Coordinates of C-alpha atoms in Angstrom, one line a residue:
M635 CA 18.9 18.2 17.3
G636 CA 19.5 21.8 16.9
R637 CA 19.5 23.3 13.4
E638 CA 23.2 22.8 13.2
A639 CA 24.7 22.8 9.7
R640 CA 24.5 19.4 8.1
S641 CA 26.3 17.6 5.3
Y642 CA 24.2 15.2 3.2
T643 CA 27.3 13.7 1.7
V644 CA 29.9 13.1 4.4
P645 CA 28.9 10.4 6.8
M646 CA 30.1 10.3 10.4
T647 CA 31.9 7.3 11.8
Q648 CA 29.9 4.8 13.8
S649 CA 31.5 5.9 17.1
E650 CA 30.6 9.5 16.3
Q651 CA 27.1 8.5 15.4
R652 CA 26.6 6.5 18.6
K653 CA 27.9 9.4 20.7
R654 CA 25.7 11.9 19.0
C655 CA 22.6 9.8 19.3
L656 CA 23.2 9.4 23.0
I657 CA 24.0 13.1 23.6
V658 CA 21.7 14.9 21.3
F659 CA 18.5 13.2 20.4
F660 CA 16.5 11.9 23.3
I661 CA 16.5 13.6 25.8
G662 CA 18.5 16.1 23.8
T663 CA 15.7 17.3 21.4
I664 CA 12.7 17.2 23.6
S665 CA 11.1 20.6 24.1
T666 CA 9.5 21.2 27.5
N667 CA 6.3 22.0 25.5
R668 CA 5.6 25.0 27.6
P669 CA 4.0 27.5 25.2
G670 CA 6.8 29.6 23.8
S671 CA 9.6 27.7 25.5
E672 CA 12.7 26.6 23.6
E673 CA 14.5 25.1 26.5
K674 CA 16.3 21.8 25.7
M675 CA 18.0 19.2 27.9
E676 CA 21.1 17.6 26.4
R677 CA 22.9 14.7 27.9
T678 CA 26.2 16.3 28.3
V679 CA 28.4 15.0 31.1
E680 CA 27.3 17.9 33.3
Q681 CA 23.7 17.4 32.5
L682 CA 24.0 13.7 33.2
K683 CA 25.4 14.6 36.6
E684 CA 22.3 16.8 37.1
R685 CA 19.9 14.0 36.1
I686 CA 21.7 11.5 38.4
R687 CA 21.5 13.9 41.3
A688 CA 17.8 14.5 40.6
G689 CA 17.3 10.7 40.6
G690 CA 19.1 10.5 43.9
A691 CA 17.0 13.2 45.5
K692 CA 20.0 15.6 45.8
I693 CA 18.0 18.0 43.6
P694 CA 14.3 18.6 44.3
A695 CA 11.8 17.4 41.8
E696 CA 9.9 20.1 39.8
K697 CA 6.7 18.1 40.1
V698 CA 5.3 15.3 42.2
I699 CA 2.2 13.4 41.3
K700 CA 0.3 12.2 44.3
N701 CA -2.8 10.1 45.0
G702 CA -2.5 8.0 41.8
Q703 CA -2.7 4.3 41.0
L704 CA 0.4 3.3 39.0
V705 CA -0.2 1.0 36.0
N706 CA 3.1 -0.7 36.0
V707 CA 3.4 -2.2 32.5
M708 CA 6.8 -3.7 33.3
T709 CA 5.4 -6.0 36.0
S710 CA 1.7 -6.1 35.2
E711 CA 0.8 -4.6 38.6
I712 CA -1.4 -1.8 39.7
Y713 CA -0.7 -0.1 43.1
P714 CA -0.7 3.3 44.8
A715 CA 2.5 5.2 43.9
E716 CA 3.8 8.7 43.7
I717 CA 5.9 10.0 40.8
A718 CA 8.7 12.6 41.0
I719 CA 9.5 14.5 37.8
Y720 CA 12.6 16.5 37.1
K721 CA 12.3 18.6 33.9
D722 CA 11.2 16.1 31.3
M723 CA 12.4 13.0 33.2
I724 CA 10.8 10.7 35.7
A725 CA 13.2 10.9 38.6
A726 CA 11.5 8.5 41.0
V727 CA 8.5 6.2 41.5
G728 CA 7.6 4.9 44.9
D729 CA 5.4 5.2 48.0
E730 CA 4.7 8.4 49.9
A731 CA 7.7 8.0 52.2
E732 CA 10.2 7.4 49.4
V733 CA 9.0 10.2 47.2
A734 CA 8.8 12.7 50.2
D735 CA 12.6 13.1 49.9
Y736 CA 12.2 14.6 46.4
I737 CA 9.8 17.4 47.4
G738 CA 11.4 20.8 47.8
P739 CA 9.9 24.2 48.6
D740 CA 9.1 24.9 45.0
T741 CA 8.0 21.5 43.9
Q742 CA 4.6 21.5 42.3
I743 CA 2.2 18.9 43.7
I744 CA -0.2 17.4 41.2
D745 CA -3.2 15.5 42.7
A746 CA -4.1 12.5 40.6
K747 CA -7.4 12.2 42.5
G748 CA -7.2 8.4 42.7
R749 CA -6.9 8.0 38.9
F750 CA -4.8 5.5 37.1
L751 CA -1.4 6.6 35.9
V752 CA -0.7 5.1 32.5
P753 CA 2.4 5.5 30.3
G754 CA 1.9 7.7 27.2
M755 CA 0.8 5.5 24.3
I756 CA 2.7 4.8 21.1
D757 CA 1.4 4.5 17.6
G758 CA 3.8 1.8 16.2
H759 CA 3.4 2.6 12.5
I760 CA 1.7 5.7 11.1
H761 CA 1.6 7.8 7.9
S762 CA 0.2 10.8 9.7
E763 CA 0.1 12.6 6.3
C764 CA -2.8 10.4 5.2
S765 CA -4.9 12.2 7.8
K766 CA -4.3 15.4 5.8
L767 CA -3.2 17.0 9.0
S768 CA 0.2 18.6 9.4
I769 CA 2.4 17.4 12.3
T770 CA 1.1 20.4 14.3
S771 CA -2.5 19.7 13.5
Y772 CA -2.1 16.0 14.0
A773 CA -0.6 16.5 17.5
K774 CA -3.7 18.6 18.4
A775 CA -5.8 15.6 17.4
V776 CA -4.0 12.6 18.9
V777 CA -2.1 13.9 22.0
P778 CA -5.3 14.7 23.9
H779 CA -6.3 11.1 23.4
G780 CA -3.1 9.9 25.0
T781 CA -0.9 9.2 22.0
T782 CA 2.4 10.8 23.0
S783 CA 4.8 9.1 20.5
M784 CA 4.6 7.7 17.0
I785 CA 6.9 5.7 14.8
S786 CA 6.9 7.1 11.3
G787 CA 9.0 7.4 8.1
L788 CA 7.5 10.8 7.4
D789 CA 7.7 9.4 3.9
E790 CA 4.9 11.3 2.3
Y791 CA 6.6 14.5 3.2
I792 CA 9.8 13.2 1.7
S793 CA 8.0 12.2 -1.5
V794 CA 7.0 15.8 -2.2
S795 CA 10.2 17.6 -0.9
D796 CA 13.7 16.4 -0.2
L797 CA 16.1 16.1 2.8
D798 CA 15.8 19.9 3.4
G799 CA 12.0 19.5 3.6
L800 CA 12.5 16.6 6.0
Q801 CA 14.6 18.8 8.2
E802 CA 11.8 21.3 8.3
I803 CA 9.4 18.6 9.5
F804 CA 11.9 17.6 12.2
A805 CA 12.0 21.2 13.4
E806 CA 8.2 21.2 13.5
V807 CA 8.2 18.0 15.6
K808 CA 10.5 19.6 18.1
K809 CA 7.9 22.2 19.0
S810 CA 5.1 19.7 19.2
P811 CA 4.0 17.6 22.2
L812 CA 4.1 14.6 20.0
K813 CA 7.4 12.7 19.7
V814 CA 8.3 11.1 16.4
F815 CA 10.7 8.2 16.2
W816 CA 11.8 8.3 12.6
G817 CA 12.6 5.4 10.5
A818 CA 14.5 6.2 7.3
P819 CA 12.4 4.8 4.4
Y820 CA 14.1 1.8 2.9
K821 CA 13.8 3.6 -0.5
T822 CA 11.5 5.9 -2.3
P823 CA 9.5 5.4 -4.3
Y824 CA 8.1 2.2 -2.9
T825 CA 6.7 1.2 -6.3
V826 CA 7.5 -1.6 -8.8
P827 CA 8.0 -0.6 -11.5
Q828 CA 9.4 2.7 -10.2
S829 CA 7.1 5.7 -10.3
T830 CA 8.0 9.3 -10.0
V831 CA 8.5 11.3 -6.7
S832 CA 10.3 14.5 -5.8
F833 CA 13.2 12.8 -4.1
N834 CA 14.6 9.3 -4.4
F835 CA 15.8 7.6 -1.3
T836 CA 18.7 5.3 -2.3
K837 CA 21.3 3.2 -0.5
E838 CA 23.7 6.1 -0.8
V839 CA 21.3 8.4 1.0
H840 CA 21.0 5.8 3.8
Q841 CA 24.8 5.9 4.3
T842 CA 24.2 9.5 5.5
V843 CA 20.8 9.6 7.1
Q844 CA 21.1 6.5 9.2
K845 CA 23.8 8.4 11.1
W846 CA 21.5 11.3 11.9
P847 CA 20.4 11.4 15.6
E848 CA 16.8 11.4 14.4
C849 CA 17.1 7.9 12.8
F850 CA 15.8 4.9 14.8
G851 CA 15.7 2.3 12.1
V852 CA 14.8 1.5 8.5
W853 CA 11.1 2.1 7.7
E854 CA 8.5 -0.2 6.1
T855 CA 10.8 -2.6 4.2
V856 CA 8.3 -4.2 1.7
T857 CA 8.6 -7.9 1.0
E858 CA 8.8 -7.7 -2.7
F859 CA 11.9 -5.5 -2.7
V860 CA 13.7 -8.0 -0.5
Q861 CA 12.4 -10.9 -2.5
E862 CA 13.6 -9.3 -5.8
E863 CA 17.0 -8.5 -4.1
D864 CA 16.6 -4.8 -4.9
E865 CA 20.0 -3.1 -4.6
D866 CA 18.8 0.0 -2.8
T867 CA 16.7 -2.0 -0.3
L868 CA 19.5 -4.4 0.5
G869 CA 21.9 -1.5 0.7
A870 CA 19.6 0.1 3.4
I871 CA 19.4 -3.1 5.4
A872 CA 23.2 -3.6 5.2
E873 CA 23.8 -0.1 6.4
A874 CA 21.4 -0.7 9.3
G875 CA 23.5 -3.6 10.3
K876 CA 26.6 -1.4 10.4
N877 CA 24.7 1.1 12.5
N878 CA 23.0 -1.4 14.8
L879 CA 19.6 -0.1 13.8
P880 CA 16.4 -2.3 13.5
V881 CA 14.7 -3.0 10.2
F882 CA 10.9 -2.4 10.2
G883 CA 8.9 -4.6 7.9
C884 CA 5.8 -4.6 5.7
A885 CA 4.9 -8.2 4.7
P886 CA 1.2 -8.5 3.9
M887 CA 0.1 -12.1 3.2
A888 CA 3.7 -13.4 3.5
S889 CA 4.0 -17.0 4.6
G890 CA 6.1 -20.1 4.1
K891 CA 9.2 -19.8 2.1
K892 CA 8.5 -16.2 1.2
L893 CA 8.3 -15.3 4.8
N894 CA 11.4 -17.3 5.7
A895 CA 13.4 -15.6 3.0
Y896 CA 12.2 -12.2 4.1
L897 CA 13.1 -12.9 7.7
C898 CA 16.6 -14.0 6.7
S899 CA 17.2 -10.4 5.6
G900 CA 17.0 -9.3 9.2
V901 CA 13.6 -7.7 9.4
R902 CA 12.5 -7.4 13.0
L903 CA 8.7 -6.6 13.0
D904 CA 5.7 -6.3 10.8
H905 CA 2.5 -4.2 10.9
E906 CA 0.5 -5.8 8.0
S907 CA -1.4 -9.1 8.6
Y908 CA -4.7 -9.9 7.1
D909 CA -5.8 -12.6 9.5
H910 CA -4.8 -14.2 12.8
V911 CA -3.3 -17.2 11.2
E912 CA -0.8 -14.9 9.5
V913 CA -0.1 -13.2 12.8
V914 CA 0.6 -16.6 14.5
E915 CA 3.0 -17.8 11.8
K916 CA 5.0 -14.5 11.9
M917 CA 5.2 -14.5 15.6
R918 CA 6.2 -18.2 15.8
K919 CA 9.0 -17.3 13.4
G920 CA 10.3 -14.6 15.7
M921 CA 8.6 -11.3 14.6
H922 CA 7.2 -8.6 16.8
M923 CA 3.7 -8.0 15.5
L924 CA 1.8 -4.7 15.3
I925 CA -1.9 -5.2 15.0
R926 CA -3.4 -2.6 12.7
E927 CA -6.7 -0.8 13.0
S928 CA -7.0 2.1 10.6
C929 CA -10.1 4.0 9.6
V930 CA -10.4 1.8 6.5
T931 CA -8.7 -1.5 7.5
H932 CA -10.4 -3.0 10.6
F933 CA -8.1 -5.9 11.4
L934 CA -7.9 -5.7 15.2
A935 CA -10.7 -8.0 16.1
E936 CA -9.6 -10.7 13.6
N937 CA -5.9 -10.5 14.4
M938 CA -6.4 -10.4 18.1
R939 CA -7.7 -14.0 17.9
A940 CA -4.0 -15.0 17.8
V941 CA -4.0 -14.0 21.5
T942 CA -7.5 -14.7 22.7
E943 CA -7.9 -18.1 20.9
V944 CA -4.5 -19.5 19.9
N945 CA -1.9 -18.5 22.5
P946 CA -2.3 -15.8 25.3
Y947 CA 1.5 -15.8 25.7
L948 CA 1.8 -14.1 22.3
A949 CA 0.3 -10.9 23.9
R950 CA 3.6 -9.6 25.2
R951 CA 5.1 -9.2 21.7
V952 CA 1.9 -7.7 20.2
S953 CA 1.5 -4.0 19.9
F954 CA -0.8 -1.5 18.0
C955 CA -0.7 0.8 15.1
T956 CA -3.2 2.8 13.0
D957 CA -1.1 3.2 9.8
D958 CA -3.7 5.5 8.2
V959 CA -6.3 7.6 9.9
T960 CA -8.5 10.6 9.2
A961 CA -9.3 13.6 11.3
T962 CA -12.9 12.5 11.3
D963 CA -12.1 9.1 12.7
I964 CA -9.8 10.5 15.5
L965 CA -12.4 13.1 16.6
E966 CA -15.2 10.5 16.5
K967 CA -13.5 7.5 18.0
G968 CA -10.2 8.5 19.5
H969 CA -6.8 7.2 18.5
M970 CA -4.7 4.7 20.5
D971 CA -7.2 4.9 23.3
N972 CA -9.7 3.5 20.9
L973 CA -7.5 0.5 20.1
V974 CA -7.1 -0.2 23.8
R975 CA -10.9 -0.2 24.1
L976 CA -11.3 -2.4 21.0
A977 CA -8.8 -4.9 22.4
I978 CA -10.6 -5.1 25.7
K979 CA -13.8 -5.6 23.8
A980 CA -12.1 -8.5 21.9
G981 CA -11.4 -10.2 25.2
V982 CA -8.0 -8.9 26.2
E983 CA -7.4 -7.9 29.9
P984 CA -7.0 -4.1 30.4
M985 CA -3.5 -4.4 31.6
T986 CA -2.5 -6.5 28.6
A987 CA -4.2 -4.0 26.2
I988 CA -2.3 -1.1 27.8
Q989 CA 0.9 -3.0 27.4
M990 CA 0.2 -3.4 23.8
A991 CA -0.2 0.3 23.5
T992 CA 2.9 1.2 25.4
I993 CA 5.8 -1.0 26.5
N994 CA 5.3 -3.7 23.8
S995 CA 5.8 -1.2 21.0
A996 CA 8.7 0.5 22.8
E997 CA 10.5 -2.9 23.1
A998 CA 9.7 -3.9 19.5
Y999 CA 11.4 -0.7 18.3
R1000 CA 14.2 -0.8 20.9
I1001 CA 13.2 2.5 22.5
D1002 CA 12.0 1.2 25.8
H1003 CA 14.8 3.0 27.6
L1004 CA 13.1 6.2 26.6
I1005 CA 9.4 5.7 26.5
G1006 CA 6.7 3.0 27.1
S1007 CA 6.7 2.8 30.9
I1008 CA 6.6 5.0 34.0
C1009 CA 10.0 4.3 35.5
P1010 CA 13.0 6.4 36.6
G1011 CA 15.0 7.7 33.8
R1012 CA 12.2 7.5 31.2
I1013 CA 10.5 10.5 29.6
A1014 CA 7.7 11.8 31.7
D1015 CA 4.8 10.9 29.4
I1016 CA 1.9 10.1 31.7
L1017 CA -1.9 9.7 31.2
F1018 CA -4.5 10.2 33.9
V1019 CA -7.3 7.7 33.4
E1020 CA -10.5 7.4 35.5
D1021 CA -11.4 3.8 34.5
L1022 CA -9.2 1.2 32.8
Q1023 CA -12.2 -0.7 31.3
D1024 CA -13.7 2.3 29.6
F1025 CA -10.2 3.8 29.1
K1026 CA -11.0 7.4 28.6
V1027 CA -8.0 9.6 28.9
D1028 CA -8.8 12.6 31.2
E1029 CA -5.4 14.5 31.2
V1030 CA -2.1 14.1 29.4
M1031 CA 1.4 14.9 30.5
T1032 CA 4.2 14.9 27.9
N1033 CA 7.8 15.6 28.6
G1034 CA 6.9 16.5 32.2
N1035 CA 4.3 19.1 31.4
M1036 CA 0.5 18.9 31.5
V1037 CA -0.5 19.6 27.9
A1038 CA -4.1 18.2 27.4
R1039 CA -7.4 17.9 29.3
N1040 CA -10.8 16.7 28.2
H1041 CA -9.5 15.8 24.7
K1042 CA -8.1 19.3 24.0
L1043 CA -4.6 20.8 24.3
T1044 CA -4.3 23.2 27.2
Y1045 CA -2.2 25.7 25.3
E1046 CA -2.1 27.2 21.9
L1047 CA 0.1 25.3 19.4
K1048 CA 0.9 27.1 16.2
A1049 CA 2.2 25.6 13.0
P1050 CA 5.5 27.0 11.7
E1051 CA 5.8 29.4 8.8
R1052 CA 6.1 27.3 5.7
S1053 CA 9.0 27.7 3.4
P1054 CA 8.8 27.5 -0.4
I1055 CA 9.6 23.8 -0.2
F1056 CA 6.1 23.1 1.1
K1057 CA 4.3 26.1 -0.4
G1058 CA 5.4 25.5 -4.0
E1059 CA 3.0 25.1 -6.9
L1060 CA 2.3 21.8 -8.7
K1061 CA 4.9 21.5 -11.4
C1062 CA 2.6 19.9 -14.1
A1063 CA 1.0 21.5 -17.1
K1064 CA -2.7 21.9 -17.4
T1065 CA -4.6 19.2 -19.1
T1066 CA -7.3 18.8 -21.8
A1067 CA -10.1 16.2 -22.0
D1068 CA -8.0 14.4 -24.6
D1069 CA -5.5 13.5 -21.9
F1070 CA -8.1 11.4 -20.3
S1071 CA -9.5 9.8 -23.4
Y1072 CA -8.3 6.3 -24.1
H1073 CA -7.3 6.1 -27.8
V1074 CA -7.2 2.8 -29.6
P1075 CA -6.2 1.9 -33.2
I1076 CA -9.8 1.2 -34.4
E1077 CA -12.5 3.7 -35.2
N1078 CA -15.6 1.9 -33.9
G1079 CA -16.3 -1.4 -32.3
E1080 CA -15.7 -3.0 -28.9
A1081 CA -12.8 -3.2 -26.5
K1082 CA -12.3 -5.9 -23.8
V1083 CA -10.6 -4.1 -21.0
L1084 CA -9.1 -5.0 -17.6
S1085 CA -10.7 -2.9 -15.0
L1086 CA -9.2 -2.4 -11.5
D1087 CA -12.1 -3.6 -9.3
V1088 CA -11.8 -2.3 -5.7
K1089 CA -12.4 -5.0 -3.1
G1090 CA -11.3 -2.9 -0.1
P1091 CA -9.1 0.2 0.4
F1092 CA -6.0 -1.6 -0.8
V1093 CA -7.0 -4.8 -2.7
R1094 CA -7.9 -4.5 -6.3
K1095 CA -8.9 -7.5 -8.4
R1096 CA -9.2 -8.1 -12.1
R1097 CA -12.6 -7.5 -13.8
D1098 CA -13.0 -7.9 -17.6
V1099 CA -15.5 -5.5 -19.1
I1100 CA -16.6 -5.0 -22.7
L1101 CA -16.8 -1.3 -23.6
K1102 CA -17.7 0.5 -26.8
V1103 CA -15.2 2.2 -29.0
K1104 CA -16.4 5.3 -30.7
D1105 CA -14.3 7.6 -33.0
G1106 CA -11.2 5.7 -31.8
I1107 CA -11.8 6.3 -28.1
V1108 CA -12.9 3.6 -25.5
Q1109 CA -16.0 4.9 -23.9
P1110 CA -16.4 4.6 -20.1
D1111 CA -19.7 3.0 -19.1
T1112 CA -21.3 4.0 -15.8
E1113 CA -24.0 1.4 -16.2
Q1114 CA -21.3 -1.3 -16.1
D1115 CA -19.4 0.6 -13.4
A1116 CA -16.3 1.0 -15.6
I1117 CA -14.9 4.5 -15.5
M1118 CA -11.5 6.1 -16.2
V1119 CA -8.7 6.7 -13.7
S1120 CA -5.4 8.4 -14.2
V1121 CA -2.2 9.4 -12.2
V1122 CA -0.6 12.7 -13.3
E1123 CA 3.1 13.3 -12.4
R1124 CA 3.2 16.5 -10.5
F1125 CA 6.9 17.2 -9.7
G1126 CA 8.0 18.4 -13.1
K1127 CA 10.2 15.3 -13.7
N1128 CA 8.7 13.7 -16.9
G1129 CA 5.1 14.8 -17.4
N1130 CA 3.8 11.2 -17.1
K1131 CA 0.0 10.7 -17.4
S1132 CA -1.2 7.1 -17.0
L1133 CA -4.7 6.0 -17.9
A1134 CA -6.7 2.9 -16.9
F1135 CA -10.1 1.6 -16.1
C1136 CA -11.6 1.1 -12.6
S1137 CA -14.7 -0.3 -11.0
G1138 CA -16.2 -0.3 -7.6
W1139 CA -16.6 3.4 -7.1
K1140 CA -19.9 3.4 -9.0
L1141 CA -19.6 7.0 -10.1
K1142 CA -22.5 7.9 -12.4
K1143 CA -21.2 11.4 -13.3
G1144 CA -18.5 13.9 -12.6
A1145 CA -15.0 13.3 -11.3
M1146 CA -12.8 13.5 -8.2
A1147 CA -9.1 14.1 -7.7
S1148 CA -6.5 14.3 -5.0
T1149 CA -2.8 15.3 -4.6
N1150 CA -2.7 13.5 -1.2
A1151 CA -2.1 10.0 -2.7
P1152 CA 0.5 7.8 -0.9
D1153 CA 3.0 6.6 -1.5
D1154 CA 4.0 8.9 -4.4
N1155 CA 1.5 11.8 -3.9
N1156 CA 1.2 12.4 -7.5
L1157 CA -2.2 13.7 -8.7
V1158 CA -4.8 10.9 -8.8
V1159 CA -8.1 11.5 -10.7
M1160 CA -11.1 9.4 -11.7
G1161 CA -14.3 10.2 -13.4
A1162 CA -17.2 9.3 -15.6
N1163 CA -16.1 11.6 -18.4
A1164 CA -12.8 13.1 -19.6
E1165 CA -14.0 16.7 -19.5
D1166 CA -14.7 16.6 -15.7
M1167 CA -11.5 14.7 -15.1
S1168 CA -9.5 17.5 -16.9
F1169 CA -11.4 20.2 -15.0
A1170 CA -10.7 18.5 -11.6
V1171 CA -6.9 18.2 -12.4
N1172 CA -6.6 21.8 -13.6
Y1173 CA -8.4 23.1 -10.6
L1174 CA -6.0 21.4 -8.2
I1175 CA -3.1 22.7 -10.3
E1176 CA -4.5 26.2 -9.9
Q1177 CA -5.0 25.8 -6.1
G1178 CA -1.6 24.2 -5.4
G1179 CA -3.1 20.8 -4.3
G1180 CA -5.9 19.4 -2.3
Q1181 CA -8.9 17.2 -2.9
V1182 CA -11.8 18.1 -5.2
V1183 CA -15.1 16.7 -6.4
V1184 CA -16.6 18.2 -9.6
E1185 CA -19.7 17.8 -11.8
D1186 CA -20.4 19.3 -15.2
G1187 CA -17.4 21.6 -15.0
K1188 CA -18.2 23.0 -11.6
V1189 CA -16.6 22.4 -8.2
I1190 CA -18.9 20.7 -5.8
E1191 CA -16.5 20.5 -2.8
F1192 CA -12.8 21.3 -2.3
L1193 CA -10.5 20.5 0.6
P1194 CA -7.3 22.6 0.3
L1195 CA -4.0 21.0 1.3
S1196 CA -1.6 23.9 1.3
V1197 CA 1.4 22.1 2.9
G1198 CA 3.1 20.3 0.0
G1199 CA -0.2 19.5 -1.5
I1200 CA -0.7 16.7 1.1
V1201 CA -1.6 18.2 4.5
S1202 CA -3.3 21.2 6.1
D1203 CA -2.4 23.4 9.1
D1204 CA -6.1 23.9 9.8
E1205 CA -7.6 22.7 13.1
P1206 CA -8.6 19.0 13.1
E1207 CA -12.2 19.9 13.4
V1208 CA -12.0 22.1 10.3
V1209 CA -10.4 19.3 8.2
A1210 CA -12.9 16.7 9.6
A1211 CA -15.8 18.9 8.5
K1212 CA -14.3 19.3 5.0
E1213 CA -13.6 15.5 4.8
A1214 CA -17.2 14.8 5.5
K1215 CA -18.3 17.2 2.7
I1216 CA -15.8 15.7 0.2
D1217 CA -17.1 12.2 0.8
E1218 CA -20.7 13.4 0.7
A1219 CA -20.0 15.0 -2.6
A1220 CA -18.4 11.8 -3.9
R1221 CA -21.6 10.0 -2.9
S1222 CA -23.7 12.5 -4.7
L1223 CA -21.9 11.3 -7.9
G1224 CA -23.1 7.8 -7.1
S1225 CA -20.4 6.2 -4.9
D1226 CA -21.4 4.0 -2.0
L1227 CA -18.0 3.3 -0.6
P1228 CA -17.4 4.2 3.0
N1229 CA -14.4 6.4 2.1
P1230 CA -14.6 7.1 -1.6
M1231 CA -11.7 9.6 -1.7
M1232 CA -9.4 7.5 0.5
Y1233 CA -10.1 4.4 -1.5
M1234 CA -9.1 6.3 -4.6
F1235 CA -5.9 7.9 -3.3
F1236 CA -4.6 4.5 -2.2
L1237 CA -4.5 3.4 -5.9
P1238 CA -0.8 4.1 -6.4
I1239 CA 0.2 1.7 -3.6
T1240 CA 1.7 -1.3 -5.5
A1241 CA 2.7 -3.4 -2.4
I1242 CA -0.6 -5.2 -2.1
P1243 CA -2.3 -7.6 -4.6
D1244 CA -3.4 -7.5 -7.3
Y1245 CA -3.4 -4.2 -9.2
A1246 CA -2.5 -0.6 -8.8
L1247 CA -2.0 2.6 -10.8
T1248 CA 1.0 5.0 -10.8
D1249 CA 2.2 7.6 -13.2
A1250 CA 4.3 4.9 -14.8
G1251 CA 1.1 3.1 -15.8
P1252 CA -1.3 0.4 -14.5
V1253 CA 0.6 -2.2 -12.4
D1254 CA 0.2 -5.9 -12.1
Y1255 CA 1.4 -6.7 -8.6
C1256 CA 1.9 -10.4 -9.2
A1257 CA 4.1 -9.9 -12.3
L1258 CA 5.7 -6.7 -10.8
T1259 CA 5.3 -4.9 -14.1
T1260 CA 2.9 -2.6 -15.9
Y1261 CA 0.2 -4.0 -18.1
D1262 CA -1.9 -3.0 -21.1
P1263 CA -5.5 -2.6 -19.9
I1264 CA -6.8 -3.2 -23.5
L1265 CA -7.1 -7.0 -23.7
E1266 CA -8.9 -7.3 -27.0
L1267 CA -10.2 -5.0 -29.8
V1268 CA -13.0 -5.9 -32.2
E1269 CA -13.8 -3.5 -35.0
K1270 CA -17.3 -3.2 -36.2

């Protein structure tokens, strides 16, 4: 998808769009990933002739892989086979005699040394931005573990930039060994009531972007927006129908009539089920299911019971996703390779687990003609694996080139120079302690408040707490685990600052704040006192974004996020080390949560029961409205 001039207002016709998608995107935008190479393969008529000739052995293969055991996910077979590769395409797969015809005098022979040859794996739903790693840094982390493609809305980037910013990310993807199949976010922001982001994705935007060659569907269509018949959401779905694009879902805890109504909108798949009963119902009603295992939501073992205990035939329509991961988690456990191992541990056969990580996801997203298997005409994404039971990826080929060995890239991959779109400062004014003091219309007494009580990374329940009122301000109480939390609008749109009470973090002192905070990526801060909250916010404003932990007006730890205030171009190991220090610092304030900062920065997500917090105010998910956290005041 070269950097040709684009119009964001004049849509192409459907026929033009279909032609462009076939010609330009895959294979048209895939870099060979040789360091420094900008070569592209476009499916022009002449190049199609070239590919056909390569498939017919009229043109010698550039590479041939010998002495390997093919893991054929299409037929559930494993057998000796050789693979001929022409540029980024698999030209032939067969026995030694068949593939011999593809070998020319300059063909490179790659010895698989008896290892298993597995298709490159696909993360079926991922917000890579939550890792705090840029696309470049994220590729360095996950590709060596065998993840060669991901499905993403790149929505966190969109929330802090605009369509021009999105084009910069597309350009970055092109130079990465990691392919991104982009789904246009059904709308932004995702929140009810609407919060503030840098750019609003509307149905009018969909009329343009769905015709881009980068677009493979509509991303993360949340149940409530369909249920409430939101005009932008239904407009995005209607446009997808015109363009023959699939609609990707997000339907946590949806069942019965709610699920039926949701499916009647045309949603194809879902990545968000809290138990295996939910998985079974959704699959029986026709959905493709992605089983999620993130660094904070460990659902794979429970959800896999749908296959291991209820019906093994469900397996062929089950695939994997991680949704949200950290650099630390990837470096310690792996990525999609880890999910394959977990599935095997849960009782799934290795072949079935590999299918879940490859062809199942490709079929769910209707991209199986491009990736997901080792077959002629597909992109040459191939993993070299010593043992399928242990499933440790030794080497990785993407787009026909060997790019990783022993969990490291084999060449230097550099991040692009960042434009002002992603290097800009936070557009919010500095704060004072009074901004984080909850004023009420009595001087002294007691306030009964509703505190957001964290019960997991996404679920917050109601907790009523009696707090003291002194000099007209409700006093946080660390002994009762009731502290202050706020979201500060950072895009210069309206200057919103919400304020509420939260429990579960158990902070005894200090404050912590983050500008990486999906889905809006406004500035989230919580603390035991208003002074440290203000200090933390002002520090992030001065630094242009990041994550910080402070105590008594001093910075304890800081993780800079210089790209849009949400991600870093640092090496994954550097970010992981800083992640560990940030969480350690949060624990020094009293928190005993497994990921204190991550649990906090998920607070603005309003799509999961029961409570959330955005710059628009504290949100009651069930009522789909903001609420007053002050339940009762008693003057004394």
